[in-house]
Amino acid sequence: MAASTDISLSAKVDLTTCSICFETFKTPKYFPCLHSFCEGCIKTYITTTFEQTKGGIHCPLCLLFVPKSKDVSIEEWSTKLPTNHILVSLIDMEESKSDKKICTACARENETESACSWCVNCSETLCKVCDHSHRRNKFTSSHTLVELVTSETCEMQLHHADIPCTEHPDKKIEAYCTDHSAVCCMTCVMLQHRKCENVRYVEDASDQKKKSPEVQEFTKDLQNLKKSLDEMVNDRSEKSQHFEKEIQNIKDEIDRLFTRISSHLNRLKSDKLSETSQIEKEVRPEIEDKREKIKCKMSTIENDLDLFQTNMKYTPHAQFLQAMVKLLEQKLILEKIVKDQNQEIKDVEITFEANKKVLEIEKDIGLFGKINLRRSGNDDLPESTHTYIDMSSFVPTLTSVVDIRTSVTGIAILDTGHVVLSYHSANTLQLRDQHCTTVLSSLSLSKHPWGIKMTSDTEGAVAVNGYGLVIFSIQSNQITKIKEIRTNLDDFVYHRDRYYIVYVKNITVYDSSLNKVCDISVNYRVHFMALRDDNSLCYTSGHQIHCITMDGTPVFTYSHDILESPRGITVYQSRHIFVCDYNSKNVHQLSYNGKLQRIIFDNLPSSPYCISINTRGERAVVGCNKKICLYDLK
């Protein structure tokens, strides 16, 4: 028995080491997930982490969200966490087995004495002097003292260690109530369990429980769960390796394709450059030869001109007349030569006519390729195929501006190209054609509508302030369902069959039947919001854009000198965020990480309130003050 206990304990040495400081536990405290940490370590962790979360922290090991009780301050939270007395006993036992055995009683007086015995009742080590006093003292003379020399001592320490009662910390746990499945002290037995029929000493209850089929079955279940998790981890590891190989294969394929295209273009370029050089080699000598011949004639003319001017000044009359005759003959000869040369000289012109397909390559090849991502299995995510479109450099072209009598506060573009609009002051929803010039249908509401989202091809929902969420049908042009919410309601999101509805500083999640699922608390007043595929929420508040996870962890906060009054927000393919700035009359385009990519639509004729982009990313509609602006995105 002693040997088996010793082996069991040696296999669990890591249990006594804190995973934060990597030292032996000092006052181990544990979370609901049963992971333990030093009280000091977890206090520091809470202090540094709680500011970045909302209402709680995550376990450093398993990331379980642990909410903070409203009755406990951050400073005292670590102290109020339950103590892991099993680890305390294990640590004491390991220390008693080591060469360094210090008397616990002397240590309280800052004295260091080697321990020689262990008091089972007090759970303390004792030196020779304290051992002697312990045996003589009236109140401790009946205690069981054992020598610190055998493994049996260690086992006794572990099995007989006293654990204080949570209700009465000055009392030790001695009983177990089967009716309530709770351990308790004798005071609890007399006050709270006096009418219970099955109250036993913890030793008896523990021995019986260890031998029961229930414990054996529980152990078997845990082993099966561990086996299943091991298989899942191995499966995920294999899939991760396979995914990495696929990613690398795609990268290699893209590189090969680019190399092929580059090589082909380089070859075409080289051919044309060689052809150009050959033409230059053939034509340039001809041009140079003609030029040299003309230069020779030029020297002749210059000589004749000099000779003529000299004769004019210095030669006798007879000689001048003779020279004049010769020069006239020479002039006639030169004129004939110039005339002949002019007829012989041909202008040389060289041009390059590019292949039209090459000129149109940027336009024709808008995408280098398409990457298909498919998810399958039992995930919450449906099986899907994503074609990612880069929106970072498109060129918006204003195609039309439609004047209306009121302001647009909500927009949704249908796959058909039709547009659904909400008019705040008119208490109306409208379905318009793709040019927004013709009203196809209209639906009256009792109060002011705000944000619109489509839940299917034929059905949508609109947030109505002070009234609730109104579900409507486009086909029948009727209200099909109303979720009454008598509070400020500006916007909502419909994502994966769930509604995320904004109430000032709270977001309530409803299922597709509008049954409440949970609440998400946020730090700021939410105006409008959008949800990304990774379940992070982006919302406008004050002069900023915030992004948080579902548990409230901040992802990013965006602000800008000319972001004065952000309103409507939309997310395209989870990678691009578009925010309307009402006062600055523009739209801010942000990256996935909340960085400004550029400010677009800066020529809006009036203040924008909302924006919608169609699924193909080729068209945008911006709802403004008494105007609707339509853009083509290229």
XYZ file of C-alpha atoms in Angstrom:
634
model
C 0.000 0.000 0.000
C 2.812 2.349 0.899
C 4.653 1.691 -2.349
C 1.585 2.264 -4.491
C 0.851 5.548 -2.762
C 4.409 6.724 -3.248
C 4.374 5.878 -6.955
C 1.009 7.615 -7.390
C 2.310 10.763 -5.799
C 5.575 10.814 -7.723
C 3.590 10.680 -10.959
C 1.724 13.822 -9.926
C 4.571 16.125 -8.993
C 3.312 18.644 -11.580
C 0.086 19.001 -9.617
C 1.956 21.014 -7.002
C 3.443 23.473 -9.525
C 1.672 26.723 -10.416
C 1.371 27.142 -14.194
C 1.863 30.916 -13.915
C 5.020 31.218 -11.787
C 6.199 27.598 -12.316
C 6.961 27.265 -8.620
C 5.375 25.217 -5.848
C 1.911 26.554 -5.009
C 1.642 29.229 -2.351
C -1.965 29.186 -1.096
C -3.479 27.445 -4.150
C -6.848 28.833 -5.293
C -9.012 27.255 -7.971
C -11.581 28.308 -10.592
C -14.850 26.508 -11.474
C -12.889 24.605 -14.133
C -10.761 23.212 -11.218
C -7.518 24.722 -12.512
C -5.470 26.020 -9.572
C -3.024 28.913 -9.214
C -1.154 30.705 -6.448
C -3.306 33.319 -4.743
C -0.693 35.983 -5.475
C -0.336 34.921 -9.117
C -4.063 34.932 -9.790
C -4.438 38.294 -8.034
C -1.892 39.822 -10.412
C -3.565 38.087 -13.368
C -6.989 39.444 -12.367
C -5.645 42.977 -11.941
C -3.997 43.049 -15.373
C -6.667 41.134 -17.305
C -9.977 42.288 -15.879
C -9.606 45.754 -17.433
C -9.586 44.128 -20.871
C -12.710 42.052 -20.397
C -16.272 42.685 -19.353
C -17.492 41.283 -16.070
C -14.904 38.570 -15.574
C -11.683 36.911 -16.713
C -10.612 33.831 -18.647
C -8.828 30.907 -17.048
C -5.164 31.139 -18.172
C -5.165 27.431 -19.066
C -8.532 26.475 -20.577
C -9.821 30.030 -21.309
C -13.121 29.334 -19.510
C -14.853 32.655 -18.851
C -15.175 33.185 -15.086
C -17.649 35.972 -14.198
C -16.955 38.154 -11.173
C -19.520 38.182 -8.394
C -21.102 41.592 -7.847
C -20.467 41.264 -4.103
C -16.684 40.917 -4.508
C -14.237 43.644 -5.502
C -11.391 43.006 -7.929
C -8.864 43.441 -5.120
C -10.407 40.758 -2.902
C -11.570 38.394 -5.640
C -8.471 36.192 -5.455
C -8.830 35.880 -1.673
C -12.475 34.821 -1.985
C -11.676 32.031 -4.437
C -11.856 28.575 -2.805
C -8.611 27.062 -1.532
C -7.514 23.755 -3.029
C -6.916 21.827 0.196
C -5.978 18.669 -1.685
C -3.001 20.498 -3.178
C -2.137 21.938 0.225
C -1.978 18.400 1.626
C 0.047 17.154 -1.345
C 2.553 19.979 -0.907
C 2.832 19.325 2.834
C 3.341 15.655 2.144
C 6.033 16.300 -0.475
C 7.819 18.626 1.919
C 7.634 16.040 4.702
C 9.174 13.429 2.370
C 12.050 15.697 1.436
C 15.226 16.134 3.415
C 14.081 19.560 4.523
C 11.502 18.983 7.282
C 10.752 22.170 9.208
C 8.660 22.345 12.373
C 5.417 24.163 11.552
C 4.911 25.356 15.132
C 8.396 26.897 15.327
C 8.001 28.479 11.878
C 5.080 30.519 13.226
C 7.534 32.154 15.598
C 10.088 32.688 12.799
C 12.255 29.900 14.176
C 13.753 27.110 12.086
C 13.869 23.665 13.629
C 14.003 20.268 11.961
C 10.761 18.333 12.253
C 10.665 14.740 13.398
C 6.947 13.982 13.659
C 3.570 14.725 12.116
C 0.345 15.477 14.016
C -2.539 13.891 12.154
C -5.137 16.011 13.986
C -3.384 19.373 13.503
C -1.911 18.558 10.060
C 1.424 19.995 11.214
C 5.045 18.873 11.438
C 6.701 19.048 14.877
C 10.278 19.168 16.151
C 11.386 17.156 19.187
C 10.580 19.953 21.663
C 7.156 20.695 20.181
C 6.431 16.972 19.910
C 7.188 16.613 23.628
C 4.966 19.588 24.498
C 2.222 18.349 22.174
C 2.018 15.031 24.001
C 1.876 16.726 27.430
C -0.613 19.476 26.583
C -4.108 18.819 27.933
C -5.838 19.768 24.680
C -3.476 17.879 22.331
C -2.461 14.872 24.372
C -4.989 12.698 22.541
C -3.699 13.663 19.084
C -2.092 11.034 16.873
C 1.617 11.694 16.252
C 3.644 9.706 13.708
C 7.298 9.791 12.737
C 8.347 11.424 9.437
C 10.277 8.447 8.137
C 7.922 6.228 6.130
C 5.630 6.418 3.122
C 2.798 5.396 5.439
C 3.291 8.751 7.138
C 2.801 10.505 3.807
C -0.343 8.530 3.122
C -1.657 9.363 6.580
C -0.938 13.043 6.027
C -2.965 13.006 2.824
C -5.901 11.025 4.169
C -6.201 12.743 7.549
C -5.466 16.336 6.639
C -8.033 18.702 8.125
C -10.015 20.859 5.710
C -11.854 23.884 7.142
C -15.602 24.237 6.633
C -16.635 26.922 4.148
C -19.516 28.023 6.414
C -17.493 27.883 9.652
C -13.779 28.352 8.817
C -12.720 27.713 12.423
C -14.251 24.220 12.266
C -12.932 21.277 10.299
C -14.998 19.105 7.951
C -15.987 15.904 9.700
C -19.290 14.772 8.181
C -20.925 14.097 4.829
C -24.655 14.529 4.161
C -25.795 12.101 1.493
C -29.182 13.829 1.200
C -27.545 17.105 0.114
C -24.296 15.620 -1.311
C -22.347 18.059 0.863
C -19.426 17.886 3.291
C -19.851 19.838 6.511
C -18.584 20.417 10.024
C -20.391 19.336 13.187
C -21.871 22.805 13.613
C -23.441 22.493 10.140
C -24.782 19.057 11.121
C -26.530 20.510 14.163
C -27.841 23.650 12.453
C -28.529 22.725 8.825
C -28.613 18.934 8.599
C -30.297 17.944 11.837
C -33.321 16.591 9.974
C -31.296 14.760 7.332
C -31.405 10.967 7.592
C -28.078 10.100 5.924
C -25.262 11.970 7.675
C -22.017 10.049 8.187
C -18.424 10.682 9.150
C -16.344 11.690 6.138
C -13.996 8.722 6.597
C -16.842 6.206 6.425
C -18.610 7.997 3.591
C -15.365 8.308 1.626
C -14.442 4.639 2.045
C -17.916 3.561 0.952
C -17.928 5.944 -2.010
C -14.515 4.724 -3.237
C -15.771 1.136 -3.286
C -19.102 1.944 -4.942
C -19.876 1.089 -8.603
C -20.690 4.763 -9.082
C -17.044 5.793 -8.607
C -15.813 2.988 -10.828
C -18.284 4.017 -13.517
C -17.289 7.660 -13.081
C -13.617 6.755 -13.498
C -14.460 4.760 -16.594
C -16.474 7.666 -18.026
C -13.589 10.072 -17.463
C -11.186 7.675 -19.141
C -13.553 7.341 -22.107
C -13.889 11.118 -22.316
C -10.124 11.485 -22.241
C -9.824 8.877 -24.968
C -12.415 10.691 -27.094
C -10.639 14.004 -26.600
C -7.304 12.409 -27.469
C -8.838 11.087 -30.681
C -10.303 14.509 -31.451
C -6.956 16.193 -30.815
C -5.198 13.686 -33.069
C -7.865 14.146 -35.728
C -7.553 17.946 -35.515
C -3.775 17.641 -35.667
C -4.000 15.538 -38.815
C -6.479 17.951 -40.356
C -4.280 20.881 -39.368
C -1.285 19.267 -41.049
C -3.413 18.482 -44.104
C -4.687 22.073 -44.165
C -1.136 23.410 -43.940
C -0.152 21.201 -46.868
C -3.143 22.450 -48.878
C -2.245 26.051 -48.080
C 1.338 25.442 -49.177
C 0.130 23.678 -52.336
C -2.053 26.672 -53.193
C 0.833 29.067 -52.578
C 3.099 26.907 -54.743
C 0.442 26.750 -57.463
C 0.039 30.537 -57.387
C 3.819 30.940 -57.589
C 4.009 28.497 -60.504
C 1.191 30.266 -62.331
C 2.807 33.634 -61.743
C 6.161 32.252 -62.924
C 4.549 30.852 -66.085
C 2.819 34.140 -66.832
C 5.949 36.147 -66.012
C 8.121 33.858 -68.141
C 5.701 34.121 -71.044
C 5.524 37.909 -70.780
C 9.300 38.137 -70.414
C 9.705 35.968 -73.515
C 7.332 38.187 -75.502
C 9.139 41.239 -74.199
C 12.526 39.785 -75.149
C 11.304 38.916 -78.677
C 10.027 42.425 -79.293
C 13.161 44.024 -77.907
C 15.300 41.794 -80.155
C 13.151 42.646 -83.177
C 13.458 46.347 -82.362
C 17.239 46.055 -82.040
C 17.482 44.242 -85.393
C 15.463 46.952 -87.154
C 17.667 49.582 -85.564
C 20.769 47.715 -86.750
C 19.505 47.620 -90.328
C 18.045 51.108 -90.694
C 20.437 53.259 -88.689
C 23.452 52.774 -91.138
C 21.271 53.880 -94.041
C 20.276 57.043 -92.242
C 23.871 57.738 -91.215
C 25.174 57.196 -94.785
C 22.680 59.670 -96.221
C 23.561 62.154 -93.526
C 27.307 61.927 -94.310
C 26.732 62.456 -98.043
C 24.667 65.526 -97.364
C 27.359 66.852 -95.031
C 29.909 66.496 -97.869
C 27.762 68.580 -100.192
C 27.339 71.058 -97.390
C 31.127 71.538 -97.235
C 31.211 72.130 -100.999
C 28.589 74.838 -100.749
C 30.401 76.457 -97.857
C 33.646 76.500 -99.904
C 31.905 78.024 -102.953
C 30.296 80.644 -100.761
C 33.644 81.623 -99.266
C 35.257 81.746 -102.732
C 32.483 83.927 -104.113
C 32.729 86.407 -101.245
C 36.538 86.589 -101.652
C 36.275 87.293 -105.398
C 33.738 89.969 -104.675
C 36.225 91.887 -102.555
C 39.714 91.229 -103.816
C 39.919 89.886 -107.421
C 40.234 91.988 -110.604
C 37.128 92.514 -112.661
C 38.060 90.060 -115.377
C 38.975 87.353 -112.916
C 35.759 87.957 -110.924
C 33.675 87.510 -114.058
C 35.496 84.274 -114.920
C 34.993 82.973 -111.359
C 31.359 83.983 -111.487
C 30.779 81.838 -114.569
C 32.340 78.826 -112.872
C 30.384 79.417 -109.643
C 27.109 79.633 -111.556
C 27.868 76.295 -113.172
C 28.705 74.864 -109.751
C 25.475 76.264 -108.344
C 23.430 74.550 -111.029
C 25.185 71.276 -110.298
C 24.575 71.624 -106.546
C 20.899 72.504 -107.027
C 20.459 69.386 -109.097
C 22.225 67.309 -106.418
C 20.022 68.776 -103.630
C 16.913 68.113 -105.677
C 18.000 64.544 -106.362
C 18.898 63.971 -102.705
C 15.504 65.281 -101.568
C 13.838 62.805 -103.852
C 16.037 59.973 -102.624
C 15.638 60.703 -98.876
C 12.714 58.851 -97.345
C 11.409 59.520 -93.873
C 11.849 56.546 -91.522
C 9.134 56.105 -88.909
C 8.875 53.259 -86.452
C 5.900 52.579 -84.159
C 4.736 49.900 -81.727
C 1.183 48.594 -81.828
C 0.386 46.712 -78.628
C -1.812 43.642 -78.608
C -5.310 44.695 -77.511
C -5.545 41.743 -75.148
C -2.393 42.936 -73.415
C -3.788 46.455 -73.125
C -6.973 45.081 -71.553
C -5.196 42.644 -69.229
C -5.824 44.672 -66.063
C -9.485 45.008 -66.917
C -10.021 41.462 -68.151
C -8.044 39.808 -65.369
C -9.558 41.357 -62.241
C -8.758 38.289 -60.140
C -5.602 36.194 -60.196
C -7.757 33.215 -59.268
C -10.470 32.030 -56.902
C -9.788 30.342 -53.567
C -12.585 28.065 -52.368
C -12.893 27.396 -48.642
C -15.315 24.677 -47.578
C -16.275 23.783 -44.025
C -18.046 20.540 -43.207
C -18.893 18.500 -40.146
C -20.785 19.365 -36.968
C -19.586 22.947 -36.649
C -21.965 25.834 -36.062
C -20.745 27.162 -39.391
C -22.678 25.903 -42.406
C -20.831 24.400 -45.328
C -19.998 27.301 -47.577
C -17.826 28.510 -50.410
C -16.269 31.975 -50.160
C -14.996 33.976 -53.082
C -12.960 36.753 -51.555
C -13.059 40.117 -53.298
C -10.418 42.721 -52.540
C -12.224 45.998 -51.826
C -9.141 47.949 -50.785
C -8.604 49.730 -54.108
C -11.912 49.825 -55.997
C -12.849 53.039 -57.783
C -16.345 54.303 -56.833
C -18.314 55.998 -59.588
C -21.401 58.022 -58.698
C -24.081 56.872 -61.133
C -27.110 58.771 -59.852
C -28.558 60.839 -57.014
C -32.262 60.405 -56.247
C -34.035 63.193 -54.377
C -36.555 62.178 -51.699
C -38.646 64.059 -49.148
C -37.192 62.583 -45.968
C -34.063 60.915 -44.604
C -33.093 57.277 -45.154
C -32.059 55.457 -41.944
C -31.859 51.889 -43.241
C -30.892 50.206 -46.552
C -30.757 46.634 -47.819
C -29.833 45.630 -51.403
C -31.535 42.435 -52.595
C -29.898 39.897 -54.908
C -32.435 40.982 -57.544
C -30.948 44.478 -57.434
C -34.029 45.985 -55.791
C -33.489 48.156 -52.728
C -35.430 48.199 -49.438
C -35.361 51.542 -47.601
C -36.636 52.791 -44.245
C -37.770 56.410 -43.896
C -37.471 57.610 -40.314
C -39.800 60.605 -40.156
C -42.309 59.108 -42.629
C -42.672 55.847 -40.602
C -42.468 53.911 -43.872
C -40.664 51.053 -45.598
C -40.298 51.125 -49.377
C -39.233 48.628 -52.015
C -37.674 50.435 -54.987
C -36.232 49.312 -58.307
C -32.490 48.972 -58.839
C -32.233 52.642 -59.847
C -34.224 53.740 -56.768
C -36.418 55.889 -59.000
C -39.581 53.766 -58.950
C -41.466 52.774 -55.774
C -42.640 49.162 -56.190
C -44.386 48.845 -52.820
C -44.757 50.672 -49.518
C -45.462 49.518 -45.946
C -46.587 51.862 -43.151
C -45.298 51.471 -39.579
C -46.597 52.828 -36.283
C -43.321 54.491 -35.254
C -39.928 55.590 -36.568
C -37.941 52.814 -38.319
C -34.138 52.533 -38.209
C -31.843 49.723 -39.355
C -32.964 47.096 -41.920
C -31.564 43.592 -42.442
C -32.726 40.861 -44.829
C -33.231 37.450 -43.183
C -33.981 35.635 -46.464
C -34.663 36.381 -50.136
C -38.282 37.281 -49.366
C -38.290 38.350 -45.710
C -36.599 41.065 -43.692
C -36.672 42.845 -40.346
C -36.539 46.465 -39.246
C -35.761 48.049 -35.860
C -38.572 50.377 -34.757
C -37.576 52.646 -31.870
C -39.803 52.295 -28.798
C -41.841 49.554 -30.455
C -39.689 46.535 -31.250
C -38.381 44.349 -34.051
C -40.793 44.093 -36.993
C -40.555 41.127 -39.382
C -42.003 41.819 -42.841
C -42.585 39.972 -46.101
C -41.545 41.515 -49.409
C -43.821 39.262 -51.467
C -47.016 39.975 -49.530
C -45.938 43.470 -48.408
C -47.206 42.697 -44.908
C -45.909 42.529 -41.351
C -45.591 38.852 -40.382
C -44.296 39.096 -36.798
C -43.492 41.654 -34.108
C -41.123 41.307 -31.148
C -42.195 44.067 -28.790
C -39.305 45.938 -27.172
C -40.433 49.081 -25.378
C -37.083 50.847 -25.241
C -34.559 52.688 -27.401
C -33.905 50.441 -30.384
C -31.608 51.790 -33.104
C -30.184 48.779 -34.867
C -29.785 45.004 -34.917
C -27.899 42.265 -36.771
C -29.226 39.014 -38.223
C -26.456 36.411 -38.364
C -26.654 32.612 -38.594
C -30.334 32.421 -37.605
C -29.883 34.734 -34.640
C -30.921 38.315 -33.958
C -28.520 40.620 -32.092
C -30.613 43.565 -30.902
C -29.156 46.788 -29.440
C -30.525 48.347 -26.244
C -28.337 51.368 -25.443
C -25.391 49.581 -23.665
C -26.726 46.063 -23.971
C -27.022 43.605 -26.857
C -29.609 40.840 -26.462
C -29.364 37.704 -28.583
C -32.555 35.976 -29.815
C -32.964 32.782 -31.805
C -34.839 32.595 -35.121
C -38.145 32.269 -33.209
C -37.278 35.438 -31.239
C -36.721 33.569 -27.980
C -34.078 35.181 -25.783
C -30.711 33.385 -25.738
C -28.356 35.657 -23.765
C -27.213 39.225 -23.094
C -23.949 40.898 -24.098
C -22.955 43.971 -22.112
C -20.824 46.667 -23.752
C -18.947 49.659 -22.352
C -20.408 52.331 -24.625
C -23.716 53.510 -26.023
C -24.293 51.555 -29.255
C -25.830 53.338 -32.255
C -25.356 50.987 -35.197
C -23.519 47.688 -35.462
C -22.373 44.879 -37.758
C -21.263 41.309 -37.059
C -18.290 39.568 -38.680
C -17.965 35.858 -39.462
C -15.628 35.381 -36.489
C -18.529 36.568 -34.248
C -16.836 39.863 -33.367
C -19.149 42.875 -33.099
C -18.316 46.218 -34.725
C -20.396 49.176 -33.580
C -20.466 52.979 -33.712
C -20.517 54.989 -30.494
C -19.855 58.680 -29.954
C -16.889 59.651 -32.133
C -15.419 56.146 -32.341
C -15.780 52.672 -33.831
C -15.413 49.750 -31.420
C -14.950 46.047 -32.084
C -15.386 43.415 -29.349
C -15.709 39.644 -29.054
C -18.867 37.976 -27.780
C -17.537 37.922 -24.211
C -16.709 41.624 -24.299
C -12.982 41.441 -25.021
C -11.893 44.536 -27.022
C -10.473 43.853 -30.492
C -9.842 47.426 -31.638
C -11.044 51.022 -31.288
C -10.893 53.404 -34.259
C -11.027 57.196 -34.201
C -10.004 59.930 -36.647
C -9.737 63.710 -36.708
C -12.560 63.960 -39.241
C -14.688 61.149 -37.796
C -17.182 63.371 -36.022
C -20.502 61.556 -35.974
C -20.325 57.916 -37.169
C -23.685 56.365 -38.010
C -24.435 53.369 -40.222
C -21.847 50.589 -40.419
C -21.583 47.574 -42.712
C -19.035 44.783 -43.063
C -18.193 43.254 -46.437
C -16.903 39.648 -46.353
C -15.714 40.273 -42.751
C -12.560 41.957 -44.090
C -13.677 45.486 -44.962
C -15.626 47.828 -42.681
C -17.524 50.825 -44.060
C -18.743 53.572 -41.700
C -20.884 56.596 -42.596
C -19.796 59.887 -40.996
C -22.888 62.074 -40.833
C -21.183 65.406 -40.121
C -18.134 65.006 -42.381
C -20.280 63.743 -45.304
C -18.022 60.820 -46.188
C -17.468 57.112 -45.585
C -14.460 55.646 -43.761
C -13.188 52.312 -45.084
C -11.337 50.236 -42.451
C -9.325 47.036 -42.674
C -10.057 43.861 -40.693
C -7.782 45.128 -37.877
C -9.515 48.498 -37.678
C -6.897 50.479 -39.628
C -7.982 53.246 -41.996
C -7.606 52.140 -45.617
C -9.046 55.318 -47.099
C -11.894 57.828 -46.926
C -14.295 57.304 -49.828
C -17.520 58.800 -51.175
C -16.177 62.194 -50.059
C -18.298 63.958 -52.672
C -21.629 63.097 -51.075
C -24.254 65.771 -51.713
C -25.662 65.499 -48.166
C -24.997 63.812 -44.819
C -24.924 59.978 -45.044
C -26.767 57.834 -42.526
C -26.466 54.269 -43.817
C -24.726 52.220 -46.507
C -25.314 48.851 -48.165
C -23.091 46.909 -50.601
C -24.453 44.080 -52.737
C -23.093 40.552 -52.309
C -20.953 40.743 -55.470
C -19.226 43.900 -54.256
C -19.971 45.834 -57.439
C -22.666 48.245 -56.252
C -23.231 50.477 -53.221
C -26.234 52.511 -52.086
C -25.750 55.309 -49.542
C -28.767 56.697 -47.702
C -28.396 60.420 -47.003
C -30.410 63.344 -45.766
C -33.223 63.588 -48.364
C -31.099 61.871 -51.011
C -30.156 58.371 -52.183
C -26.712 58.029 -53.793
C -25.943 55.061 -56.062
C -22.376 54.004 -56.873
C -20.711 51.508 -59.167
C -17.639 49.911 -57.607
C -14.889 48.944 -60.071
